[in-house]
Amino acid sequence: MVTLVFLFLIRHNSSVVYTPQRLDWSVTVRDLPVDLNLFSVFLNPKGEVTFSCAAPNTLQIAVEGCGIKRLSPAKVMVQGPAQPGHYRGEVSLLDRPGKMQLNVFVLTPFDGKQEQVGGYRLGKYPDKPLKNLDIYKPPKGFFMLTPEQENIPISPHFTLGQFICKQSSGYPKAVMVREALLLKLESLLERANQKGYHCTTLTVMSGFRTPHYNRSIGNVAYSRHQWGGAADVYIDVAPRDGNMDDLNGDGKIDQADAQILADLVEQLERERACTIGGLGLYSANSSHGPFVHVDVRGFRARWNK
């Protein structure tokens, strides 16, 4: 028992330096409250996204290549350029400390009928949305990622490259990440650190998946991974070996460790600290260690495998 306790302390010591990277103010983007000092939005060419803050604050936004339209002191609309690509900007509040670094990813449009975009194989999205829900309609576009863009931080503790599909292909690669998923993963990471599971990011075993890749691994037709709204994650710090850490300190790497992360997700959803969604608990097999599936579908779903 003494040995197990010692191993637990070694695995979860505070030498891993994590800071939440949050501001003391927030903006609302697509009905999502955002207080991170780095954030990303995805929109189609000439697409629009509105940022707002609590009155009587004055919102200030500047983004390279983008149009800016002030709707009120506390509300600003950003219009993306016609050319797909990555555009950097900054959000701040007048007379308030701190700034939010902003990424605007302008997508390559997708009509939902083709099985490729920009030469990248997608496969076929389902003909009918699940339960006629809009979130299951084909995406309207994808960001075409080059090798140089894999390390772009899209939130304080996650990079764009963590979410690319695992299918074999050259570049550019199509990728999509829902803003709500970024917020949920950041909240989960913060809660894990608060509970003593020190880590600076979560390992994303699977992020975005094309329908082609999703089908090739035998996953369900309406997997939220295909819409950039899901991630399979685990903590991998001590040792960094491609597997879940022994979070409960019992000397084993098993589903009980994944359950700890799942419990944290449940806490966050009960507190309405993130978007409600699916939560799947997975045990180890010959291909992977234990992990949890997290998504932001907007309604509750639970499963255990």
PDB file of C-alpha atoms in Angstrom:
ATOM      1  CA  MET A   1       0.000   0.000   0.000  1.00  0.00           C
ATOM      2  CA  VAL A   2       2.863   2.387   0.846  1.00  0.00           C
ATOM      3  CA  THR A   3       4.366   1.712  -2.587  1.00  0.00           C
ATOM      4  CA  LEU A   4       1.077   2.489  -4.329  1.00  0.00           C
ATOM      5  CA  VAL A   5       0.667   5.745  -2.441  1.00  0.00           C
ATOM      6  CA  PHE A   6       4.223   6.732  -3.340  1.00  0.00           C
ATOM      7  CA  LEU A   7       3.595   5.980  -7.015  1.00  0.00           C
ATOM      8  CA  PHE A   8       0.374   7.994  -6.899  1.00  0.00           C
ATOM      9  CA  LEU A   9       2.197  11.025  -5.480  1.00  0.00           C
ATOM     10  CA  ILE A  10       4.927  10.733  -8.099  1.00  0.00           C
ATOM     11  CA  ARG A  11       2.381  10.508 -10.918  1.00  0.00           C
ATOM     12  CA  HIS A  12       0.403  13.490  -9.759  1.00  0.00           C
ATOM     13  CA  ASN A  13       2.958  15.865  -8.301  1.00  0.00           C
ATOM     14  CA  SER A  14       2.656  19.607  -8.777  1.00  0.00           C
ATOM     15  CA  SER A  15       5.828  19.873 -10.892  1.00  0.00           C
ATOM     16  CA  VAL A  16       3.518  19.981 -13.922  1.00  0.00           C
ATOM     17  CA  VAL A  17       2.734  23.680 -14.242  1.00  0.00           C
ATOM     18  CA  TYR A  18      -0.821  24.351 -15.390  1.00  0.00           C
ATOM     19  CA  THR A  19      -2.545  27.735 -15.415  1.00  0.00           C
ATOM     20  CA  PRO A  20      -6.157  28.162 -16.610  1.00  0.00           C
ATOM     21  CA  GLN A  21      -5.354  31.200 -18.807  1.00  0.00           C
ATOM     22  CA  ARG A  22      -8.685  32.876 -18.084  1.00  0.00           C
ATOM     23  CA  LEU A  23      -9.608  36.553 -18.130  1.00  0.00           C
ATOM     24  CA  ASP A  24     -11.605  38.384 -15.469  1.00  0.00           C
ATOM     25  CA  TRP A  25     -14.178  39.244 -18.142  1.00  0.00           C
ATOM     26  CA  SER A  26     -15.955  37.288 -20.846  1.00  0.00           C
ATOM     27  CA  VAL A  27     -17.563  37.679 -24.242  1.00  0.00           C
ATOM     28  CA  THR A  28     -20.445  35.725 -25.726  1.00  0.00           C
ATOM     29  CA  VAL A  29     -19.840  34.042 -29.084  1.00  0.00           C
ATOM     30  CA  ARG A  30     -22.527  31.865 -30.702  1.00  0.00           C
ATOM     31  CA  ASP A  31     -24.355  31.738 -27.359  1.00  0.00           C
ATOM     32  CA  LEU A  32     -21.182  30.521 -25.637  1.00  0.00           C
ATOM     33  CA  PRO A  33     -19.611  32.502 -22.769  1.00  0.00           C
ATOM     34  CA  VAL A  34     -15.853  32.699 -23.374  1.00  0.00           C
ATOM     35  CA  ASP A  35     -13.338  33.961 -20.810  1.00  0.00           C
ATOM     36  CA  LEU A  36     -10.196  32.278 -22.191  1.00  0.00           C
ATOM     37  CA  ASN A  37      -7.260  34.447 -23.217  1.00  0.00           C
ATOM     38  CA  LEU A  38      -7.032  32.561 -26.521  1.00  0.00           C
ATOM     39  CA  PHE A  39      -9.962  31.329 -28.591  1.00  0.00           C
ATOM     40  CA  SER A  40     -10.904  30.317 -32.131  1.00  0.00           C
ATOM     41  CA  VAL A  41     -13.949  30.577 -34.360  1.00  0.00           C
ATOM     42  CA  PHE A  42     -14.650  28.789 -37.633  1.00  0.00           C
ATOM     43  CA  LEU A  43     -16.730  30.367 -40.394  1.00  0.00           C
ATOM     44  CA  ASN A  44     -17.306  30.168 -44.126  1.00  0.00           C
ATOM     45  CA  PRO A  45     -16.015  32.814 -46.577  1.00  0.00           C
ATOM     46  CA  LYS A  46     -17.850  36.085 -45.936  1.00  0.00           C
ATOM     47  CA  GLY A  47     -19.454  34.388 -42.934  1.00  0.00           C
ATOM     48  CA  GLU A  48     -20.406  36.474 -39.918  1.00  0.00           C
ATOM     49  CA  VAL A  49     -20.014  35.926 -36.191  1.00  0.00           C
ATOM     50  CA  THR A  50     -21.140  38.300 -33.445  1.00  0.00           C
ATOM     51  CA  PHE A  51     -19.278  38.993 -30.208  1.00  0.00           C
ATOM     52  CA  SER A  52     -20.952  40.672 -27.255  1.00  0.00           C
ATOM     53  CA  CYS A  53     -20.076  41.602 -23.693  1.00  0.00           C
ATOM     54  CA  ALA A  54     -21.951  42.812 -20.646  1.00  0.00           C
ATOM     55  CA  ALA A  55     -22.964  46.467 -20.728  1.00  0.00           C
ATOM     56  CA  PRO A  56     -21.749  49.088 -19.993  1.00  0.00           C
ATOM     57  CA  ASN A  57     -18.419  47.710 -21.226  1.00  0.00           C
ATOM     58  CA  THR A  58     -17.136  48.673 -24.668  1.00  0.00           C
ATOM     59  CA  LEU A  59     -16.004  45.757 -26.806  1.00  0.00           C
ATOM     60  CA  GLN A  60     -12.961  46.180 -29.055  1.00  0.00           C
ATOM     61  CA  ILE A  61     -12.043  43.709 -31.825  1.00  0.00           C
ATOM     62  CA  ALA A  62      -9.485  43.772 -34.620  1.00  0.00           C
ATOM     63  CA  VAL A  63      -8.842  40.823 -36.973  1.00  0.00           C
ATOM     64  CA  GLU A  64      -6.509  40.867 -39.963  1.00  0.00           C
ATOM     65  CA  GLY A  65      -8.354  40.591 -43.261  1.00  0.00           C
ATOM     66  CA  CYS A  66     -11.798  40.661 -41.641  1.00  0.00           C
ATOM     67  CA  GLY A  67     -14.567  43.222 -41.729  1.00  0.00           C
ATOM     68  CA  ILE A  68     -15.634  44.733 -38.409  1.00  0.00           C
ATOM     69  CA  LYS A  69     -19.087  46.218 -37.849  1.00  0.00           C
ATOM     70  CA  ARG A  70     -20.030  47.783 -34.532  1.00  0.00           C
ATOM     71  CA  LEU A  71     -23.645  47.049 -33.632  1.00  0.00           C
ATOM     72  CA  SER A  72     -23.492  48.738 -30.227  1.00  0.00           C
ATOM     73  CA  PRO A  73     -20.785  49.587 -27.683  1.00  0.00           C
ATOM     74  CA  ALA A  74     -21.066  46.040 -26.317  1.00  0.00           C
ATOM     75  CA  LYS A  75     -21.683  44.149 -29.572  1.00  0.00           C
ATOM     76  CA  VAL A  76     -19.432  43.733 -32.624  1.00  0.00           C
ATOM     77  CA  MET A  77     -19.896  41.646 -35.764  1.00  0.00           C
ATOM     78  CA  VAL A  78     -16.879  40.116 -37.508  1.00  0.00           C
ATOM     79  CA  GLN A  79     -17.151  39.170 -41.179  1.00  0.00           C
ATOM     80  CA  GLY A  80     -14.607  36.765 -42.581  1.00  0.00           C
ATOM     81  CA  PRO A  81     -12.810  37.454 -45.868  1.00  0.00           C
ATOM     82  CA  ALA A  82     -13.606  35.636 -49.112  1.00  0.00           C
ATOM     83  CA  GLN A  83     -10.334  33.717 -49.069  1.00  0.00           C
ATOM     84  CA  PRO A  84     -10.157  30.573 -46.880  1.00  0.00           C
ATOM     85  CA  GLY A  85      -7.285  30.641 -44.427  1.00  0.00           C
ATOM     86  CA  HIS A  86      -6.134  31.479 -40.918  1.00  0.00           C
ATOM     87  CA  TYR A  87      -6.534  35.057 -39.679  1.00  0.00           C
ATOM     88  CA  ARG A  88      -5.326  36.415 -36.343  1.00  0.00           C
ATOM     89  CA  GLY A  89      -6.970  39.029 -34.197  1.00  0.00           C
ATOM     90  CA  GLU A  90      -7.468  40.397 -30.727  1.00  0.00           C
ATOM     91  CA  VAL A  91     -10.444  41.044 -28.448  1.00  0.00           C
ATOM     92  CA  SER A  92     -10.423  43.420 -25.488  1.00  0.00           C
ATOM     93  CA  LEU A  93     -12.696  45.554 -23.341  1.00  0.00           C
ATOM     94  CA  LEU A  94     -12.052  49.273 -23.046  1.00  0.00           C
ATOM     95  CA  ASP A  95     -10.447  50.130 -19.697  1.00  0.00           C
ATOM     96  CA  ARG A  96     -10.323  46.486 -18.602  1.00  0.00           C
ATOM     97  CA  PRO A  97      -7.075  44.517 -18.213  1.00  0.00           C
ATOM     98  CA  GLY A  98      -6.238  41.545 -20.388  1.00  0.00           C
ATOM     99  CA  LYS A  99      -6.670  40.636 -24.039  1.00  0.00           C
ATOM    100  CA  MET A 100      -8.060  37.619 -25.852  1.00  0.00           C
ATOM    101  CA  GLN A 101      -6.012  36.378 -28.785  1.00  0.00           C
ATOM    102  CA  LEU A 102      -8.432  35.336 -31.513  1.00  0.00           C
ATOM    103  CA  ASN A 103      -8.063  32.912 -34.413  1.00  0.00           C
ATOM    104  CA  VAL A 104     -10.534  33.155 -37.270  1.00  0.00           C
ATOM    105  CA  PHE A 105     -10.415  30.051 -39.461  1.00  0.00           C
ATOM    106  CA  VAL A 106     -12.151  30.668 -42.784  1.00  0.00           C
ATOM    107  CA  LEU A 107     -13.318  27.372 -44.225  1.00  0.00           C
ATOM    108  CA  THR A 108     -13.296  25.851 -47.675  1.00  0.00           C
ATOM    109  CA  PRO A 109     -17.023  25.512 -48.497  1.00  0.00           C
ATOM    110  CA  PHE A 110     -18.648  22.085 -48.747  1.00  0.00           C
ATOM    111  CA  ASP A 111     -22.028  21.449 -50.387  1.00  0.00           C
ATOM    112  CA  GLY A 112     -22.735  18.182 -48.572  1.00  0.00           C
ATOM    113  CA  LYS A 113     -22.978  16.202 -51.798  1.00  0.00           C
ATOM    114  CA  GLN A 114     -19.371  15.714 -52.822  1.00  0.00           C
ATOM    115  CA  GLU A 115     -17.214  13.068 -51.179  1.00  0.00           C
ATOM    116  CA  GLN A 116     -14.067  15.192 -51.117  1.00  0.00           C
ATOM    117  CA  VAL A 117     -13.015  18.748 -50.401  1.00  0.00           C
ATOM    118  CA  GLY A 118      -9.833  20.361 -51.659  1.00  0.00           C
ATOM    119  CA  GLY A 119      -8.662  16.970 -52.913  1.00  0.00           C
ATOM    120  CA  TYR A 120      -9.069  15.425 -49.446  1.00  0.00           C
ATOM    121  CA  ARG A 121     -11.278  12.337 -49.195  1.00  0.00           C
ATOM    122  CA  LEU A 122     -14.295  12.780 -46.933  1.00  0.00           C
ATOM    123  CA  GLY A 123     -16.677   9.999 -47.846  1.00  0.00           C
ATOM    124  CA  LYS A 124     -20.436  10.386 -47.686  1.00  0.00           C
ATOM    125  CA  TYR A 125     -22.376  12.043 -44.875  1.00  0.00           C
ATOM    126  CA  PRO A 126     -25.733  10.442 -43.937  1.00  0.00           C
ATOM    127  CA  ASP A 127     -28.552  11.319 -46.351  1.00  0.00           C
ATOM    128  CA  LYS A 128     -30.945  12.206 -43.527  1.00  0.00           C
ATOM    129  CA  PRO A 129     -30.043  14.083 -40.332  1.00  0.00           C
ATOM    130  CA  LEU A 130     -30.557  12.024 -37.185  1.00  0.00           C
ATOM    131  CA  LYS A 131     -34.037  12.829 -35.793  1.00  0.00           C
ATOM    132  CA  ASN A 132     -34.099  15.727 -38.296  1.00  0.00           C
ATOM    133  CA  LEU A 133     -31.723  17.694 -36.066  1.00  0.00           C
ATOM    134  CA  ASP A 134     -29.774  20.489 -37.760  1.00  0.00           C
ATOM    135  CA  ILE A 135     -26.567  19.469 -35.976  1.00  0.00           C
ATOM    136  CA  TYR A 136     -26.554  16.301 -38.105  1.00  0.00           C
ATOM    137  CA  LYS A 137     -26.710  18.074 -41.447  1.00  0.00           C
ATOM    138  CA  PRO A 138     -23.438  17.938 -43.425  1.00  0.00           C
ATOM    139  CA  PRO A 139     -20.926  20.625 -42.378  1.00  0.00           C
ATOM    140  CA  LYS A 140     -20.901  23.747 -44.543  1.00  0.00           C
ATOM    141  CA  GLY A 141     -17.125  23.778 -44.761  1.00  0.00           C
ATOM    142  CA  PHE A 142     -13.781  22.535 -43.484  1.00  0.00           C
ATOM    143  CA  PHE A 143     -10.474  24.143 -42.651  1.00  0.00           C
ATOM    144  CA  MET A 144      -7.759  22.833 -44.950  1.00  0.00           C
ATOM    145  CA  LEU A 145      -4.743  22.292 -42.722  1.00  0.00           C
ATOM    146  CA  THR A 146      -1.131  22.466 -43.893  1.00  0.00           C
ATOM    147  CA  PRO A 147       1.766  20.871 -41.951  1.00  0.00           C
ATOM    148  CA  GLU A 148       2.885  24.304 -40.748  1.00  0.00           C
ATOM    149  CA  GLN A 149      -0.513  24.933 -39.152  1.00  0.00           C
ATOM    150  CA  GLU A 150      -0.679  21.829 -36.963  1.00  0.00           C
ATOM    151  CA  ASN A 151       0.844  23.619 -33.969  1.00  0.00           C
ATOM    152  CA  ILE A 152      -1.478  26.631 -34.038  1.00  0.00           C
ATOM    153  CA  PRO A 153      -2.978  26.977 -30.537  1.00  0.00           C
ATOM    154  CA  ILE A 154      -6.773  27.112 -30.883  1.00  0.00           C
ATOM    155  CA  SER A 155      -7.338  27.511 -27.147  1.00  0.00           C
ATOM    156  CA  PRO A 156      -4.851  27.955 -24.287  1.00  0.00           C
ATOM    157  CA  HIS A 157      -4.045  24.240 -23.987  1.00  0.00           C
ATOM    158  CA  PHE A 158      -4.987  22.632 -27.317  1.00  0.00           C
ATOM    159  CA  THR A 159      -3.594  22.879 -30.844  1.00  0.00           C
ATOM    160  CA  LEU A 160      -5.335  22.392 -34.178  1.00  0.00           C
ATOM    161  CA  GLY A 161      -3.162  19.395 -34.984  1.00  0.00           C
ATOM    162  CA  GLN A 162      -4.526  17.467 -31.997  1.00  0.00           C
ATOM    163  CA  PHE A 163      -7.878  17.143 -33.774  1.00  0.00           C
ATOM    164  CA  ILE A 164      -6.917  16.020 -37.301  1.00  0.00           C
ATOM    165  CA  CYS A 165      -8.333  12.765 -38.669  1.00  0.00           C
ATOM    166  CA  LYS A 166      -6.083   9.708 -38.557  1.00  0.00           C
ATOM    167  CA  GLN A 167      -6.828   8.563 -42.099  1.00  0.00           C
ATOM    168  CA  SER A 168      -3.796   8.209 -44.360  1.00  0.00           C
ATOM    169  CA  SER A 169      -3.474  11.150 -46.730  1.00  0.00           C
ATOM    170  CA  GLY A 170      -1.251  13.966 -47.786  1.00  0.00           C
ATOM    171  CA  TYR A 171      -1.794  17.663 -47.152  1.00  0.00           C
ATOM    172  CA  PRO A 172      -3.848  19.729 -46.940  1.00  0.00           C
ATOM    173  CA  LYS A 173      -6.084  17.816 -44.525  1.00  0.00           C
ATOM    174  CA  ALA A 174      -9.683  18.785 -43.768  1.00  0.00           C
ATOM    175  CA  VAL A 175     -10.429  19.463 -40.098  1.00  0.00           C
ATOM    176  CA  MET A 176     -13.301  20.892 -38.092  1.00  0.00           C
ATOM    177  CA  VAL A 177     -13.565  21.676 -34.357  1.00  0.00           C
ATOM    178  CA  ARG A 178     -16.716  22.972 -32.680  1.00  0.00           C
ATOM    179  CA  GLU A 179     -16.135  25.995 -30.476  1.00  0.00           C
ATOM    180  CA  ALA A 180     -18.258  24.424 -27.729  1.00  0.00           C
ATOM    181  CA  LEU A 181     -15.958  21.381 -27.704  1.00  0.00           C
ATOM    182  CA  LEU A 182     -12.910  23.562 -27.103  1.00  0.00           C
ATOM    183  CA  LEU A 183     -14.618  25.177 -24.126  1.00  0.00           C
ATOM    184  CA  LYS A 184     -15.687  21.820 -22.702  1.00  0.00           C
ATOM    185  CA  LEU A 185     -12.198  20.330 -23.001  1.00  0.00           C
ATOM    186  CA  GLU A 186     -10.633  23.396 -21.382  1.00  0.00           C
ATOM    187  CA  SER A 187     -13.126  23.127 -18.507  1.00  0.00           C
ATOM    188  CA  LEU A 188     -12.406  19.404 -18.112  1.00  0.00           C
ATOM    189  CA  LEU A 189      -8.659  20.048 -18.091  1.00  0.00           C
ATOM    190  CA  GLU A 190      -9.075  22.760 -15.468  1.00  0.00           C
ATOM    191  CA  ARG A 191     -11.247  20.546 -13.258  1.00  0.00           C
ATOM    192  CA  ALA A 192      -8.763  17.670 -13.543  1.00  0.00           C
ATOM    193  CA  ASN A 193      -5.975  19.932 -12.316  1.00  0.00           C
ATOM    194  CA  GLN A 194      -8.159  21.244  -9.496  1.00  0.00           C
ATOM    195  CA  LYS A 195      -8.629  17.632  -8.364  1.00  0.00           C
ATOM    196  CA  GLY A 196      -4.889  16.991  -8.354  1.00  0.00           C
ATOM    197  CA  TYR A 197      -4.458  15.293 -11.738  1.00  0.00           C
ATOM    198  CA  HIS A 198      -1.775  17.657 -12.982  1.00  0.00           C
ATOM    199  CA  CYS A 199      -1.475  17.985 -16.760  1.00  0.00           C
ATOM    200  CA  THR A 200      -1.101  20.793 -19.284  1.00  0.00           C
ATOM    201  CA  THR A 201      -3.337  19.232 -21.942  1.00  0.00           C
ATOM    202  CA  LEU A 202      -5.477  16.174 -22.550  1.00  0.00           C
ATOM    203  CA  THR A 203      -4.301  13.635 -25.091  1.00  0.00           C
ATOM    204  CA  VAL A 204      -6.818  13.647 -27.943  1.00  0.00           C
ATOM    205  CA  MET A 205      -6.812  10.066 -29.191  1.00  0.00           C
ATOM    206  CA  SER A 206      -9.449  10.882 -31.796  1.00  0.00           C
ATOM    207  CA  GLY A 207     -10.876  14.257 -32.772  1.00  0.00           C
ATOM    208  CA  PHE A 208     -12.363  15.009 -36.174  1.00  0.00           C
ATOM    209  CA  ARG A 209     -13.152  11.999 -38.362  1.00  0.00           C
ATOM    210  CA  THR A 210     -14.217  11.925 -41.973  1.00  0.00           C
ATOM    211  CA  PRO A 211     -17.242   9.724 -42.747  1.00  0.00           C
ATOM    212  CA  HIS A 212     -14.865   7.549 -44.788  1.00  0.00           C
ATOM    213  CA  TYR A 213     -12.524   6.983 -41.832  1.00  0.00           C
ATOM    214  CA  ASN A 214     -15.381   6.679 -39.355  1.00  0.00           C
ATOM    215  CA  ARG A 215     -16.904   3.906 -41.468  1.00  0.00           C
ATOM    216  CA  SER A 216     -13.548   2.160 -41.910  1.00  0.00           C
ATOM    217  CA  ILE A 217     -13.176   1.703 -38.140  1.00  0.00           C
ATOM    218  CA  GLY A 218     -16.737   0.438 -37.767  1.00  0.00           C
ATOM    219  CA  ASN A 219     -18.151   3.392 -35.878  1.00  0.00           C
ATOM    220  CA  VAL A 220     -21.800   4.455 -35.850  1.00  0.00           C
ATOM    221  CA  ALA A 221     -23.140   6.445 -38.815  1.00  0.00           C
ATOM    222  CA  TYR A 222     -23.988   9.527 -36.760  1.00  0.00           C
ATOM    223  CA  SER A 223     -20.812   9.764 -34.681  1.00  0.00           C
ATOM    224  CA  ARG A 224     -20.325  13.366 -33.569  1.00  0.00           C
ATOM    225  CA  HIS A 225     -16.646  13.075 -34.503  1.00  0.00           C
ATOM    226  CA  GLN A 226     -17.699  13.631 -38.131  1.00  0.00           C
ATOM    227  CA  TRP A 227     -18.980  17.110 -37.262  1.00  0.00           C
ATOM    228  CA  GLY A 228     -15.959  18.158 -35.193  1.00  0.00           C
ATOM    229  CA  GLY A 229     -18.020  17.997 -32.024  1.00  0.00           C
ATOM    230  CA  ALA A 230     -16.399  15.071 -30.208  1.00  0.00           C
ATOM    231  CA  ALA A 231     -13.055  14.014 -28.779  1.00  0.00           C
ATOM    232  CA  ASP A 232     -11.767  10.798 -27.226  1.00  0.00           C
ATOM    233  CA  VAL A 233      -9.385  11.871 -24.474  1.00  0.00           C
ATOM    234  CA  TYR A 234      -7.224  10.693 -21.600  1.00  0.00           C
ATOM    235  CA  ILE A 235      -4.471  11.999 -19.316  1.00  0.00           C
ATOM    236  CA  ASP A 236      -0.963  10.912 -20.293  1.00  0.00           C
ATOM    237  CA  VAL A 237       1.741  12.586 -18.210  1.00  0.00           C
ATOM    238  CA  ALA A 238       3.625  10.149 -15.976  1.00  0.00           C
ATOM    239  CA  PRO A 239       4.930   8.308 -17.818  1.00  0.00           C
ATOM    240  CA  ARG A 240       4.123   9.802 -21.215  1.00  0.00           C
ATOM    241  CA  ASP A 241       3.634   6.493 -22.969  1.00  0.00           C
ATOM    242  CA  GLY A 242       0.528   6.813 -25.134  1.00  0.00           C
ATOM    243  CA  ASN A 243      -1.769   5.405 -22.464  1.00  0.00           C
ATOM    244  CA  MET A 244      -3.998   6.669 -19.678  1.00  0.00           C
ATOM    245  CA  ASP A 245      -2.176   7.355 -16.412  1.00  0.00           C
ATOM    246  CA  ASP A 246      -2.931   5.434 -13.228  1.00  0.00           C
ATOM    247  CA  LEU A 247      -5.186   8.187 -11.901  1.00  0.00           C
ATOM    248  CA  ASN A 248      -6.505   6.308  -8.870  1.00  0.00           C
ATOM    249  CA  GLY A 249      -3.090   4.987  -7.830  1.00  0.00           C
ATOM    250  CA  ASP A 250      -4.078   1.316  -7.627  1.00  0.00           C
ATOM    251  CA  GLY A 251      -1.174   0.133  -9.762  1.00  0.00           C
ATOM    252  CA  LYS A 252      -3.415  -0.703 -12.734  1.00  0.00           C
ATOM    253  CA  ILE A 253      -4.376   1.118 -15.930  1.00  0.00           C
ATOM    254  CA  ASP A 254      -8.028   0.271 -16.476  1.00  0.00           C
ATOM    255  CA  GLN A 255     -11.528   1.634 -16.878  1.00  0.00           C
ATOM    256  CA  ALA A 256     -11.530   2.841 -13.275  1.00  0.00           C
ATOM    257  CA  ASP A 257      -9.033   5.523 -14.322  1.00  0.00           C
ATOM    258  CA  ALA A 258     -11.246   6.605 -17.219  1.00  0.00           C
ATOM    259  CA  GLN A 259     -14.171   6.702 -14.777  1.00  0.00           C
ATOM    260  CA  ILE A 260     -12.405   9.487 -12.889  1.00  0.00           C
ATOM    261  CA  LEU A 261     -12.428  11.675 -16.000  1.00  0.00           C
ATOM    262  CA  ALA A 262     -16.028  10.692 -16.737  1.00  0.00           C
ATOM    263  CA  ASP A 263     -17.051  11.742 -13.223  1.00  0.00           C
ATOM    264  CA  LEU A 264     -15.461  15.152 -13.792  1.00  0.00           C
ATOM    265  CA  VAL A 265     -17.456  15.586 -17.013  1.00  0.00           C
ATOM    266  CA  GLU A 266     -20.635  14.686 -15.115  1.00  0.00           C
ATOM    267  CA  GLN A 267     -19.808  17.336 -12.505  1.00  0.00           C
ATOM    268  CA  LEU A 268     -19.282  20.015 -15.140  1.00  0.00           C
ATOM    269  CA  GLU A 269     -22.544  19.206 -16.902  1.00  0.00           C
ATOM    270  CA  ARG A 270     -24.503  19.217 -13.624  1.00  0.00           C
ATOM    271  CA  GLU A 271     -23.034  22.637 -12.855  1.00  0.00           C
ATOM    272  CA  ARG A 272     -23.900  23.818 -16.391  1.00  0.00           C
ATOM    273  CA  ALA A 273     -20.229  24.731 -16.763  1.00  0.00           C
ATOM    274  CA  CYS A 274     -20.129  23.339 -20.307  1.00  0.00           C
ATOM    275  CA  THR A 275     -22.363  22.229 -23.164  1.00  0.00           C
ATOM    276  CA  ILE A 276     -24.309  19.059 -22.404  1.00  0.00           C
ATOM    277  CA  GLY A 277     -23.537  16.115 -24.650  1.00  0.00           C
ATOM    278  CA  GLY A 278     -22.520  12.510 -25.001  1.00  0.00           C
ATOM    279  CA  LEU A 279     -20.190  10.773 -22.566  1.00  0.00           C
ATOM    280  CA  GLY A 280     -18.774   7.346 -23.335  1.00  0.00           C
ATOM    281  CA  LEU A 281     -16.561   5.264 -21.073  1.00  0.00           C
ATOM    282  CA  TYR A 282     -14.174   2.873 -22.847  1.00  0.00           C
ATOM    283  CA  SER A 283     -11.961   0.147 -21.440  1.00  0.00           C
ATOM    284  CA  ALA A 284      -8.612  -0.918 -22.887  1.00  0.00           C
ATOM    285  CA  ASN A 285      -8.228  -3.333 -25.795  1.00  0.00           C
ATOM    286  CA  SER A 286      -5.392  -4.427 -28.069  1.00  0.00           C
ATOM    287  CA  SER A 287      -5.500  -1.093 -29.943  1.00  0.00           C
ATOM    288  CA  HIS A 288      -5.771   1.468 -27.136  1.00  0.00           C
ATOM    289  CA  GLY A 289      -5.885   2.078 -23.417  1.00  0.00           C
ATOM    290  CA  PRO A 290      -8.927   3.318 -21.476  1.00  0.00           C
ATOM    291  CA  PHE A 291     -10.380   6.695 -22.433  1.00  0.00           C
ATOM    292  CA  VAL A 292     -13.519   8.802 -22.357  1.00  0.00           C
ATOM    293  CA  HIS A 293     -15.551  10.117 -25.287  1.00  0.00           C
ATOM    294  CA  VAL A 294     -16.774  13.692 -24.793  1.00  0.00           C
ATOM    295  CA  ASP A 295     -19.078  15.560 -27.162  1.00  0.00           C
ATOM    296  CA  VAL A 296     -21.277  18.651 -27.366  1.00  0.00           C
ATOM    297  CA  ARG A 297     -24.385  17.376 -29.165  1.00  0.00           C
ATOM    298  CA  GLY A 298     -26.626  19.495 -26.937  1.00  0.00           C
ATOM    299  CA  PHE A 299     -28.492  16.659 -25.256  1.00  0.00           C
ATOM    300  CA  ARG A 300     -27.513  13.924 -22.829  1.00  0.00           C
ATOM    301  CA  ALA A 301     -26.293  10.503 -24.011  1.00  0.00           C
ATOM    302  CA  ARG A 302     -24.354   7.891 -22.027  1.00  0.00           C
ATOM    303  CA  TRP A 303     -22.726   4.561 -22.868  1.00  0.00           C
ATOM    304  CA  ASN A 304     -20.095   2.187 -21.525  1.00  0.00           C
ATOM    305  CA  LYS A 305     -17.886  -0.149 -23.569  1.00  0.00           C
TER     306      LYS A 305
END
